[in-house]
Amino acid sequence: MKLTVLGCSAPFPLDKGGCPGYLVEGPGGQVLLEAGPGTLSSLGSVRAYASVAAVVLSHLHADHMSDFLVLRYALEAVHHLGLRSEPLVVYAPAEPAALFSVLPYRQVVRAEPLDESRRVEAGGLSLSFLRTQHPVPCYAVRFEERGKGLVYTADTSWAESLVGFAHGADLLLAEATLMEREAALGGQTGHLTAGQAGRLGAEAGVRRLVITHLVPFYDADALRREAEDGFGGPVEVARPGLEVEL
Ligand SMILES: [Zn+2]
Ligand SMILES: [Zn+2]
């Protein structure tokens, strides 16, 4: 399994690449996880559009899904070129319904609603989901393949259920939107501090922690230090182009 970071700034891009977009590659293909602004220009090639095995949108906030609306056009083009014949399936929460309703597109995109009972097999990976604490329905994702686990928190404030969900993961990709001094905002905004991201990694006993969903005007080193205090070990900061092989 391999994670590639396409973009990790949120909730808007500045000068450090686009908003959340990740590729998770298994033995049978690539799952596109999130499609925030900038994802498609990082994805790069018509081949990538043709071969993506599935798309998972953790939730329907624009910083995680706006490029999906444009991906629909790319899919139509690759079908027209004969590079793909199967519709792409996008998994996303069914609410807000007005946003979910714009995901399916002609014959080329089919949308499937996410909930905690859903199990997805895509790209040779097994995916499971956990509802997070966020102002709109949002799901953390666990990818499993041959005994390796990658867990993505998506957007969330602190929730004990995340500890069990991330237990023993080889890699935790955790949002770290807030600095510790803003911890009081976590509950209202539905986000973790960098220190909480670190503590989540420690309590879940993960091997490796990468922090993401980075507010572009914060100092990434300061966020990393706060995450390392919580984790009790080295933490990596996501950046476009970062690849992690599991
Ligand atoms: Zn977000
Ligand atoms: Zn959000």
Coordinates of N, CA and C and ligand atoms in Angstrom, one line a residue:
M1 N 0.9 -1.2 0.0 CA 0.0 0.0 0.0 C 0.9 1.2 0.0
K2 N 0.5 2.2 -0.8 CA 1.3 3.5 -0.8 C 0.4 4.7 -0.7
L3 N 0.7 5.6 0.1 CA 0.0 6.9 0.2 C 0.8 8.0 -0.6
T4 N 0.1 8.7 -1.4 CA 0.7 9.9 -2.0 C -0.1 11.1 -1.7
V5 N 0.5 12.2 -1.2 CA -0.2 13.4 -0.8 C -0.2 14.3 -2.1
L6 N -1.4 14.6 -2.5 CA -1.6 15.5 -3.7 C -1.7 17.0 -3.2
G7 N -2.4 17.1 -2.1 CA -2.6 18.5 -1.5 C -3.0 18.3 0.0
C8 N -2.7 19.3 0.8 CA -3.0 19.1 2.3 C -3.3 20.4 3.0
S9 N -3.4 21.5 2.2 CA -3.8 22.8 2.9 C -5.3 22.8 3.1
A10 N -5.7 23.5 4.1 CA -7.2 23.6 4.4 C -7.4 24.7 5.4
P11 N -8.5 25.4 5.4 CA -9.6 25.1 4.4 C -9.5 25.9 3.1
F12 N -8.3 26.4 2.8 CA -8.1 27.0 1.5 C -6.7 26.9 1.2
P13 N -6.3 27.0 -0.1 CA -4.9 26.9 -0.5 C -4.3 28.3 -0.4
L14 N -2.9 28.3 -0.2 CA -2.3 29.6 -0.3 C -1.1 29.4 -1.3
D15 N 0.1 29.3 -0.8 CA 1.2 29.1 -1.7 C 1.9 27.8 -1.5
K16 N 1.3 26.8 -0.9 CA 1.9 25.6 -0.6 C 1.1 24.4 -1.2
G17 N 0.5 24.6 -2.3 CA -0.2 23.5 -3.0 C -1.7 23.5 -2.6
G18 N -2.4 22.5 -3.1 CA -3.9 22.6 -3.0 C -4.4 22.0 -1.7
C19 N -5.7 21.9 -1.7 CA -6.5 21.4 -0.5 C -6.4 19.9 -0.5
P20 N -7.0 19.2 0.6 CA -6.8 17.8 0.7 C -7.2 16.9 -0.6
G21 N -6.2 16.1 -0.9 CA -6.3 15.2 -2.0 C -5.2 14.1 -1.8
Y22 N -5.5 12.9 -1.8 CA -4.6 11.8 -1.5 C -4.8 10.6 -2.5
L23 N -3.8 9.9 -2.8 CA -4.0 8.7 -3.5 C -3.5 7.6 -2.6
V24 N -4.3 6.5 -2.5 CA -3.9 5.3 -1.7 C -3.9 4.2 -2.8
E25 N -2.7 3.7 -2.9 CA -2.5 2.7 -4.0 C -2.4 1.3 -3.4
G26 N -3.2 0.4 -3.9 CA -3.1 -1.0 -3.5 C -2.6 -1.9 -4.7
P27 N -2.6 -3.2 -4.5 CA -2.1 -4.0 -5.6 C -3.0 -4.0 -6.8
G28 N -4.3 -3.5 -6.7 CA -5.1 -3.6 -7.8 C -5.5 -2.2 -8.4
G29 N -4.9 -1.1 -7.9 CA -5.2 0.2 -8.4 C -5.2 1.3 -7.3
Q30 N -5.6 2.5 -7.7 CA -5.5 3.6 -6.8 C -6.9 4.1 -6.4
V31 N -7.0 4.4 -5.1 CA -8.2 5.1 -4.6 C -7.9 6.5 -4.4
L32 N -8.7 7.4 -5.0 CA -8.6 8.8 -4.8 C -9.4 9.2 -3.5
L33 N -8.6 9.7 -2.5 CA -9.2 10.0 -1.2 C -9.3 11.5 -1.1
E34 N -10.5 12.1 -1.2 CA -10.7 13.5 -1.2 C -10.3 14.1 -2.6
A35 N -11.0 15.2 -2.8 CA -10.8 15.9 -4.1 C -11.0 17.4 -3.9
G36 N -10.1 18.0 -3.0 CA -10.2 19.4 -2.8 C -9.6 20.2 -3.9
P37 N -9.7 21.5 -3.9 CA -9.2 22.4 -5.0 C -7.7 22.1 -5.2
G38 N -7.3 21.9 -6.4 CA -5.9 21.6 -6.8 C -5.6 20.1 -6.9
T39 N -6.5 19.3 -6.5 CA -6.2 17.8 -6.6 C -6.0 17.4 -8.0
L40 N -6.8 17.8 -8.9 CA -6.7 17.3 -10.3 C -5.5 17.7 -11.0
S41 N -5.0 19.0 -10.8 CA -3.8 19.4 -11.4 C -2.6 18.6 -10.8
S42 N -2.7 18.1 -9.6 CA -1.6 17.3 -9.0 C -1.7 15.9 -9.5
L43 N -2.9 15.4 -9.8 CA -3.1 14.0 -10.3 C -2.5 13.8 -11.6
G44 N -2.7 14.8 -12.5 CA -1.7 14.9 -13.6 C -2.1 14.4 -14.9
S45 N -2.5 13.1 -15.1 CA -2.5 12.5 -16.4 C -3.9 11.9 -16.7
V46 N -4.1 11.9 -18.0 CA -5.4 11.3 -18.5 C -5.4 9.8 -18.0
R47 N -4.2 9.1 -18.0 CA -4.2 7.8 -17.6 C -4.7 7.6 -16.1
A48 N -4.3 8.6 -15.3 CA -4.7 8.6 -13.9 C -6.3 8.6 -13.8
Y49 N -6.9 9.5 -14.7 CA -8.3 9.6 -14.7 C -8.9 8.3 -15.1
A50 N -8.3 7.7 -16.1 CA -8.8 6.4 -16.6 C -8.8 5.3 -15.7
S51 N -7.7 5.3 -14.8 CA -7.5 4.1 -14.0 C -7.9 4.2 -12.6
V52 N -8.3 5.3 -12.1 CA -8.7 5.4 -10.7 C -9.8 4.4 -10.3
A53 N -9.6 3.7 -9.3 CA -10.4 2.5 -9.0 C -11.7 3.0 -8.3
A54 N -11.6 4.0 -7.5 CA -12.8 4.5 -6.7 C -12.4 5.9 -6.1
V55 N -13.4 6.6 -5.7 CA -13.2 7.9 -5.0 C -13.9 7.9 -3.7
V56 N -13.2 8.3 -2.7 CA -13.9 8.4 -1.4 C -13.8 9.9 -1.0
L57 N -14.9 10.5 -0.7 CA -15.0 11.9 -0.1 C -15.5 11.7 1.3
S58 N -14.6 12.1 2.3 CA -15.0 11.9 3.7 C -16.2 12.7 4.0
H59 N -16.4 13.9 3.4 CA -17.5 14.7 3.7 C -17.6 15.8 2.6
L60 N -18.7 16.5 2.6 CA -19.0 17.4 1.4 C -18.8 18.8 1.8
H61 N -17.7 19.1 2.5 CA -17.2 20.5 2.5 C -16.4 20.8 1.3
A62 N -16.4 22.0 0.8 CA -15.8 22.3 -0.5 C -14.3 22.1 -0.5
D63 N -13.6 22.2 0.6 CA -12.2 22.0 0.6 C -11.8 20.6 0.4
H64 N -12.8 19.7 0.5 CA -12.6 18.2 0.3 C -13.2 17.7 -1.0
M65 N -14.0 18.5 -1.7 CA -14.8 17.9 -2.8 C -14.9 18.8 -4.0
S66 N -14.5 20.0 -4.0 CA -14.8 20.9 -5.1 C -14.3 20.4 -6.5
D67 N -13.1 19.8 -6.4 CA -12.5 19.3 -7.7 C -13.2 18.1 -8.2
F68 N -14.0 17.5 -7.4 CA -14.8 16.3 -7.9 C -15.7 16.7 -9.0
L69 N -16.3 17.9 -8.9 CA -17.2 18.4 -9.9 C -16.6 18.5 -11.2
V70 N -15.3 18.8 -11.2 CA -14.5 18.9 -12.5 C -14.0 17.5 -12.9
L71 N -13.8 16.6 -12.0 CA -13.4 15.3 -12.3 C -14.4 14.6 -13.1
R72 N -15.7 14.9 -12.9 CA -16.8 14.3 -13.7 C -16.6 14.6 -15.2
Y73 N -16.1 15.8 -15.5 CA -15.9 16.1 -16.9 C -14.7 15.3 -17.5
A74 N -13.6 15.1 -16.7 CA -12.5 14.3 -17.1 C -12.9 12.9 -17.4
L75 N -13.8 12.4 -16.5 CA -14.3 11.0 -16.7 C -15.1 10.9 -18.0
E76 N -15.9 11.9 -18.3 CA -16.6 11.8 -19.5 C -15.7 11.8 -20.7
A77 N -14.6 12.6 -20.6 CA -13.6 12.6 -21.7 C -12.9 11.3 -21.9
V78 N -12.5 10.6 -20.7 CA -11.8 9.3 -20.9 C -12.7 8.2 -21.4
H79 N -14.0 8.3 -21.1 CA -14.9 7.4 -21.7 C -15.0 7.6 -23.2
H80 N -15.1 8.9 -23.6 CA -15.2 9.3 -25.0 C -14.0 8.8 -25.8
L81 N -12.8 8.9 -25.1 CA -11.6 8.4 -25.8 C -11.4 6.9 -25.8
G82 N -12.4 6.2 -25.1 CA -12.3 4.8 -25.1 C -11.3 4.2 -24.1
L83 N -10.8 5.1 -23.1 CA -9.8 4.7 -22.1 C -10.5 4.0 -20.9
R84 N -11.8 4.2 -20.8 CA -12.5 3.6 -19.7 C -13.9 3.2 -20.1
S85 N -14.4 2.1 -19.6 CA -15.8 1.8 -19.9 C -16.6 1.7 -18.7
E86 N -16.0 1.4 -17.5 CA -16.8 1.3 -16.3 C -17.1 2.7 -15.7
P87 N -18.3 2.9 -15.1 CA -18.5 4.1 -14.4 C -17.6 4.2 -13.1
L88 N -17.2 5.4 -12.7 CA -16.4 5.6 -11.5 C -17.4 5.6 -10.3
V89 N -17.1 4.9 -9.3 CA -18.0 5.0 -8.1 C -17.4 5.9 -7.1
V90 N -18.2 6.9 -6.6 CA -17.7 7.8 -5.6 C -18.5 7.5 -4.3
Y91 N -17.8 7.3 -3.2 CA -18.4 7.1 -1.9 C -18.4 8.3 -1.1
A92 N -19.5 8.8 -0.6 CA -19.6 10.0 0.1 C -20.8 10.0 1.0
P93 N -20.8 10.8 2.1 CA -22.0 10.9 2.9 C -23.2 11.4 2.1
A94 N -24.4 10.9 2.4 CA -25.6 11.3 1.7 C -26.1 12.7 2.0
E95 N -25.5 13.3 3.1 CA -25.9 14.6 3.5 C -24.7 15.5 3.5
P96 N -24.9 16.8 3.2 CA -26.1 17.5 2.7 C -26.6 17.0 1.4
A97 N -27.9 16.7 1.3 CA -28.4 16.0 0.1 C -28.3 16.8 -1.1
A98 N -28.3 18.1 -1.0 CA -28.2 19.0 -2.2 C -26.8 18.8 -2.9
L99 N -25.8 18.6 -2.0 CA -24.4 18.4 -2.5 C -24.2 16.9 -3.0
F100 N -24.8 16.0 -2.3 CA -24.6 14.6 -2.7 C -25.3 14.4 -4.1
S101 N -26.4 15.1 -4.3 CA -27.1 14.9 -5.6 C -26.3 15.4 -6.8
V102 N -25.3 16.2 -6.6 CA -24.5 16.7 -7.8 C -23.4 15.7 -8.1
L103 N -23.1 14.7 -7.3 CA -22.0 13.8 -7.6 C -22.2 12.9 -8.8
P104 N -23.3 12.2 -8.9 CA -23.5 11.3 -10.1 C -23.5 12.1 -11.4
Y105 N -23.0 11.5 -12.4 CA -22.9 12.3 -13.7 C -23.1 11.3 -14.9
R106 N -24.1 11.6 -15.6 CA -24.4 10.8 -16.8 C -24.1 9.4 -16.6
Q107 N -23.5 8.7 -17.6 CA -23.2 7.3 -17.4 C -21.8 7.1 -16.8
V108 N -21.1 8.1 -16.4 CA -19.7 8.0 -16.1 C -19.4 8.0 -14.6
V109 N -20.3 8.5 -13.7 CA -20.1 8.5 -12.3 C -21.3 8.1 -11.6
R110 N -21.1 7.1 -10.6 CA -22.2 6.6 -9.8 C -21.8 7.0 -8.3
A111 N -22.8 7.4 -7.6 CA -22.5 7.8 -6.2 C -23.2 6.8 -5.2
E112 N -22.4 6.4 -4.2 CA -22.9 5.5 -3.2 C -22.8 6.2 -1.8
P113 N -23.9 6.2 -1.0 CA -23.8 6.8 0.3 C -22.9 6.0 1.3
L114 N -22.2 6.8 2.1 CA -21.4 6.1 3.1 C -22.1 6.1 4.4
D115 N -21.9 5.0 5.1 CA -22.3 4.9 6.6 C -21.3 3.9 7.2
E116 N -21.4 3.8 8.5 CA -20.4 3.0 9.2 C -20.5 1.5 8.9
S117 N -21.7 1.0 8.3 CA -21.8 -0.4 8.0 C -21.2 -0.7 6.7
R118 N -20.8 0.3 5.9 CA -20.4 0.1 4.5 C -18.9 -0.5 4.5
R119 N -18.7 -1.5 3.7 CA -17.4 -2.1 3.5 C -17.1 -1.9 2.0
V120 N -16.0 -1.4 1.6 CA -15.7 -1.2 0.2 C -14.4 -1.9 -0.1
E121 N -14.4 -2.6 -1.3 CA -13.2 -3.2 -1.8 C -12.9 -2.5 -3.1
A122 N -11.7 -1.9 -3.1 CA -11.3 -1.1 -4.3 C -9.8 -1.1 -4.4
G123 N -9.3 -1.3 -5.6 CA -7.8 -1.3 -5.8 C -7.1 -2.4 -5.0
G124 N -7.8 -3.4 -4.6 CA -7.1 -4.5 -3.8 C -7.1 -4.1 -2.4
L125 N -7.7 -3.0 -2.0 CA -7.8 -2.6 -0.6 C -9.2 -2.8 0.0
S126 N -9.2 -3.0 1.3 CA -10.5 -3.1 2.0 C -10.6 -1.9 2.9
L127 N -11.8 -1.2 2.7 CA -12.0 0.1 3.4 C -13.1 0.0 4.4
S128 N -12.9 0.5 5.6 CA -14.0 0.6 6.5 C -14.1 2.1 7.0
F129 N -15.2 2.4 7.7 CA -15.5 3.8 7.9 C -16.0 4.1 9.4
L130 N -15.7 5.2 9.9 CA -16.2 5.6 11.2 C -16.7 7.1 11.2
R131 N -17.9 7.3 11.7 CA -18.4 8.7 11.7 C -17.6 9.5 12.6
T132 N -17.3 10.7 12.2 CA -16.4 11.6 13.0 C -17.3 12.7 13.6
Q133 N -16.7 13.6 14.4 CA -17.4 14.7 15.0 C -17.1 16.0 14.2
H134 N -18.0 16.4 13.3 CA -17.8 17.5 12.4 C -19.2 18.1 12.1
P135 N -19.2 19.4 11.7 CA -20.6 20.0 11.5 C -21.4 19.3 10.5
V136 N -20.9 18.6 9.5 CA -21.7 17.8 8.6 C -21.2 16.4 8.7
P137 N -22.0 15.4 8.3 CA -21.6 14.0 8.3 C -20.3 13.8 7.7
C138 N -19.4 13.1 8.4 CA -18.0 13.0 7.9 C -17.5 11.6 8.4
Y139 N -16.7 10.9 7.6 CA -16.2 9.6 7.9 C -14.7 9.5 7.8
A140 N -14.1 9.0 8.9 CA -12.7 8.5 8.9 C -12.7 7.2 8.1
V141 N -11.5 7.0 7.5 CA -11.4 5.8 6.7 C -10.2 4.9 7.1
R142 N -10.4 3.6 7.2 CA -9.3 2.7 7.4 C -9.1 1.8 6.2
F143 N -7.9 1.8 5.7 CA -7.5 1.0 4.5 C -6.7 -0.2 5.0
E144 N -7.0 -1.4 4.6 CA -6.3 -2.6 5.0 C -5.9 -3.3 3.8
E145 N -4.7 -3.9 3.9 CA -4.2 -4.7 2.8 C -3.0 -5.6 3.3
R146 N -3.2 -6.9 3.2 CA -2.2 -7.8 3.7 C -1.6 -7.5 5.1
G147 N -2.5 -7.2 6.0 CA -2.1 -7.0 7.4 C -1.5 -5.6 7.7
K148 N -1.5 -4.7 6.6 CA -1.1 -3.3 6.8 C -2.3 -2.4 6.9
G149 N -2.2 -1.4 7.8 CA -3.4 -0.5 8.0 C -3.0 0.9 7.9
L150 N -3.8 1.7 7.1 CA -3.6 3.1 7.0 C -4.9 3.7 7.5
V151 N -4.9 4.7 8.4 CA -6.1 5.3 8.9 C -6.0 6.8 8.7
Y152 N -7.1 7.3 8.1 CA -7.2 8.8 7.8 C -8.3 9.3 8.7
T153 N -8.0 10.3 9.5 CA -9.1 10.8 10.4 C -10.2 11.6 9.7
A154 N -9.9 12.1 8.5 CA -10.8 13.1 7.9 C -10.9 14.3 8.8
D155 N -11.9 15.0 8.8 CA -12.1 16.2 9.7 C -12.9 15.8 10.9
T156 N -12.3 16.1 12.1 CA -13.0 15.7 13.3 C -12.5 16.5 14.5
S157 N -13.3 16.6 15.5 CA -12.8 17.0 16.9 C -12.5 15.7 17.6
W158 N -12.0 15.8 18.8 CA -11.5 14.6 19.6 C -12.7 13.7 19.8
A159 N -12.5 12.4 19.5 CA -13.5 11.4 19.8 C -12.8 10.2 20.2
E160 N -13.2 9.6 21.4 CA -12.6 8.3 21.8 C -12.7 7.2 20.8
S161 N -13.8 7.2 20.0 CA -14.0 6.1 19.1 C -12.9 6.1 18.0
L162 N -12.2 7.2 17.8 CA -11.1 7.2 16.8 C -9.9 6.4 17.3
V163 N -9.7 6.3 18.7 CA -8.6 5.5 19.2 C -8.7 4.1 18.8
G164 N -9.9 3.5 19.0 CA -10.1 2.1 18.6 C -10.0 1.9 17.1
F165 N -10.6 2.9 16.4 CA -10.6 2.7 14.9 C -9.2 2.7 14.3
A166 N -8.3 3.6 15.0 CA -6.9 3.7 14.4 C -6.0 2.7 15.1
H167 N -6.5 1.8 16.0 CA -5.6 1.0 16.8 C -4.6 0.2 15.9
G168 N -3.4 0.3 16.3 CA -2.3 -0.5 15.6 C -2.0 -0.2 14.2
A169 N -2.5 0.9 13.7 CA -2.3 1.3 12.3 C -0.8 1.5 12.0
D170 N -0.4 1.1 10.8 CA 1.0 1.3 10.4 C 1.2 2.8 10.1
L171 N 0.1 3.5 9.6 CA 0.2 4.9 9.3 C -1.1 5.6 9.7
L172 N -1.0 6.6 10.5 CA -2.1 7.5 10.8 C -1.9 8.8 10.1
L173 N -2.8 9.2 9.2 CA -2.9 10.5 8.5 C -3.9 11.3 9.3
A174 N -3.5 12.2 10.1 CA -4.4 12.8 11.0 C -4.5 14.3 10.8
E175 N -5.7 14.8 10.8 CA -5.9 16.3 10.6 C -5.3 17.0 11.9
A176 N -4.7 18.2 11.6 CA -4.1 18.9 12.7 C -4.3 20.4 12.4
T177 N -5.6 20.8 12.5 CA -6.0 22.1 12.0 C -5.7 23.2 13.0
L178 N -5.7 22.9 14.3 CA -5.6 23.9 15.3 C -4.3 23.8 16.1
M179 N -3.8 25.0 16.6 CA -2.7 25.0 17.5 C -3.3 24.7 18.9
E180 N -2.4 24.3 19.8 CA -2.9 24.0 21.2 C -3.6 25.2 21.8
R181 N -3.2 26.4 21.6 CA -3.8 27.6 22.2 C -5.2 27.7 21.8
E182 N -5.6 27.0 20.7 CA -7.0 27.1 20.2 C -7.8 25.9 20.6
A183 N -7.4 25.1 21.5 CA -8.0 23.9 21.8 C -9.5 24.0 22.1
A184 N -9.9 25.2 22.7 CA -11.3 25.4 23.1 C -12.2 25.4 21.8
L185 N -11.6 25.7 20.7 CA -12.4 25.8 19.4 C -12.7 24.4 18.8
G186 N -12.0 23.4 19.3 CA -12.1 22.1 18.7 C -13.5 21.6 18.6
G187 N -14.2 21.6 19.7 CA -15.5 21.1 19.7 C -16.5 21.8 18.8
Q188 N -16.4 23.2 18.7 CA -17.3 23.9 17.9 C -17.0 23.8 16.4
T189 N -15.7 23.7 16.1 CA -15.3 23.7 14.7 C -15.2 22.3 14.1
G190 N -15.1 21.3 15.0 CA -15.0 19.9 14.5 C -13.6 19.7 14.0
H191 N -12.6 20.1 14.7 CA -11.2 19.9 14.3 C -10.3 19.5 15.5
L192 N -9.2 18.8 15.2 CA -8.2 18.5 16.2 C -7.1 19.5 16.3
T193 N -6.6 19.7 17.5 CA -5.3 20.4 17.6 C -4.2 19.4 17.1
A194 N -3.0 20.0 16.9 CA -1.8 19.2 16.5 C -1.5 18.2 17.7
G195 N -1.6 18.8 18.9 CA -1.3 17.9 20.1 C -2.3 16.8 20.2
Q196 N -3.6 17.0 19.9 CA -4.5 15.9 19.9 C -4.2 14.9 18.8
A197 N -3.8 15.3 17.7 CA -3.5 14.4 16.6 C -2.3 13.5 17.1
G198 N -1.4 14.1 17.8 CA -0.3 13.3 18.4 C -0.7 12.3 19.4
R199 N -1.6 12.8 20.3 CA -2.1 11.9 21.4 C -3.0 10.8 20.8
L200 N -3.7 11.1 19.8 CA -4.5 10.0 19.1 C -3.5 8.9 18.6
G201 N -2.5 9.4 17.9 CA -1.5 8.4 17.4 C -0.9 7.6 18.5
A202 N -0.6 8.2 19.7 CA 0.0 7.5 20.8 C -0.9 6.5 21.4
E203 N -2.2 7.0 21.7 CA -3.2 6.1 22.3 C -3.6 5.0 21.5
A204 N -3.6 5.2 20.1 CA -3.9 4.1 19.2 C -2.7 3.2 18.9
G205 N -1.5 3.6 19.4 CA -0.4 2.8 19.2 C 0.0 2.6 17.7
V206 N -0.1 3.7 17.0 CA 0.3 3.7 15.5 C 1.8 3.7 15.4
R207 N 2.3 3.2 14.3 CA 3.7 3.2 14.0 C 4.2 4.5 13.5
R208 N 3.4 5.2 12.7 CA 3.9 6.4 12.0 C 2.8 7.4 11.9
L209 N 3.1 8.6 12.1 CA 2.1 9.7 12.1 C 2.4 10.8 11.1
V210 N 1.5 11.1 10.3 CA 1.7 12.2 9.4 C 0.5 13.2 9.6
I211 N 0.8 14.5 9.9 CA -0.3 15.4 10.1 C -0.6 16.2 8.8
T212 N -1.9 16.5 8.7 CA -2.4 17.1 7.5 C -3.5 18.1 7.8
H213 N -4.2 18.5 6.7 CA -5.3 19.5 6.8 C -4.7 20.8 7.5
L214 N -3.6 21.3 6.9 CA -2.8 22.3 7.5 C -3.2 23.7 7.1
V215 N -3.5 24.5 8.1 CA -3.9 25.9 7.8 C -2.7 26.6 7.3
P216 N -2.8 27.2 6.1 CA -1.5 27.6 5.4 C -0.8 28.8 6.1
F217 N -1.4 29.5 7.0 CA -0.7 30.6 7.6 C -0.1 30.2 9.0
Y218 N -0.2 29.0 9.4 CA 0.5 28.5 10.6 C 1.8 28.0 10.2
D219 N 2.7 28.0 11.2 CA 4.1 27.5 11.0 C 4.1 26.0 11.1
A220 N 4.4 25.3 10.1 CA 4.3 23.8 10.1 C 5.2 23.2 11.1
D221 N 6.4 23.9 11.4 CA 7.3 23.3 12.4 C 6.7 23.4 13.8
A222 N 5.9 24.5 14.0 CA 5.3 24.6 15.4 C 4.2 23.5 15.5
L223 N 3.5 23.3 14.4 CA 2.4 22.2 14.5 C 3.1 20.9 14.7
R224 N 4.2 20.6 14.0 CA 4.9 19.4 14.2 C 5.4 19.2 15.6
R225 N 6.0 20.2 16.2 CA 6.5 20.1 17.6 C 5.3 19.8 18.5
E226 N 4.2 20.5 18.3 CA 3.0 20.2 19.2 C 2.5 18.7 19.0
A227 N 2.5 18.3 17.8 CA 2.1 16.9 17.5 C 3.1 15.9 18.1
E228 N 4.4 16.2 18.0 CA 5.4 15.3 18.6 C 5.3 15.2 20.1
D229 N 5.0 16.4 20.7 CA 4.8 16.4 22.2 C 3.7 15.4 22.5
G230 N 2.6 15.4 21.8 CA 1.5 14.5 22.0 C 1.8 13.0 21.7
F231 N 2.6 12.8 20.6 CA 2.8 11.5 20.1 C 4.0 10.8 20.9
G232 N 4.9 11.6 21.3 CA 6.1 11.1 22.0 C 7.1 10.5 21.1
G233 N 7.1 11.0 19.9 CA 8.1 10.5 18.9 C 8.0 11.4 17.7
P234 N 8.9 11.1 16.6 CA 8.9 11.9 15.4 C 7.6 11.9 14.6
V235 N 7.2 13.0 14.1 CA 6.0 13.2 13.3 C 6.3 13.9 12.0
E236 N 5.7 13.4 10.9 CA 6.0 14.1 9.6 C 4.8 15.0 9.3
V237 N 5.1 16.1 8.6 CA 4.1 17.0 8.1 C 3.9 16.7 6.7
A238 N 2.6 16.6 6.3 CA 2.2 16.3 4.9 C 2.7 17.5 4.0
R239 N 3.0 17.2 2.8 CA 3.3 18.2 1.8 C 3.0 17.5 0.4
P240 N 2.6 18.4 -0.5 CA 2.3 17.8 -1.8 C 3.5 17.0 -2.4
G241 N 3.3 15.8 -2.8 CA 4.4 14.9 -3.4 C 4.9 13.9 -2.3
L242 N 4.5 14.1 -1.1 CA 5.0 13.1 -0.1 C 4.5 11.8 -0.4
E243 N 5.3 10.8 -0.4 CA 4.9 9.4 -0.6 C 5.3 8.6 0.6
V244 N 4.4 7.8 1.1 CA 4.7 6.9 2.2 C 4.3 5.4 1.8
E245 N 5.3 4.6 1.8 CA 5.1 3.2 1.4 C 4.9 2.4 2.7
L246 N 3.9 1.5 2.7 CA 3.6 0.7 3.9 C 4.0 -0.8 3.6
Ligands
ZN1 ZN -11.6 20.4 5.8
ZN2 ZN -14.8 19.9 6.9

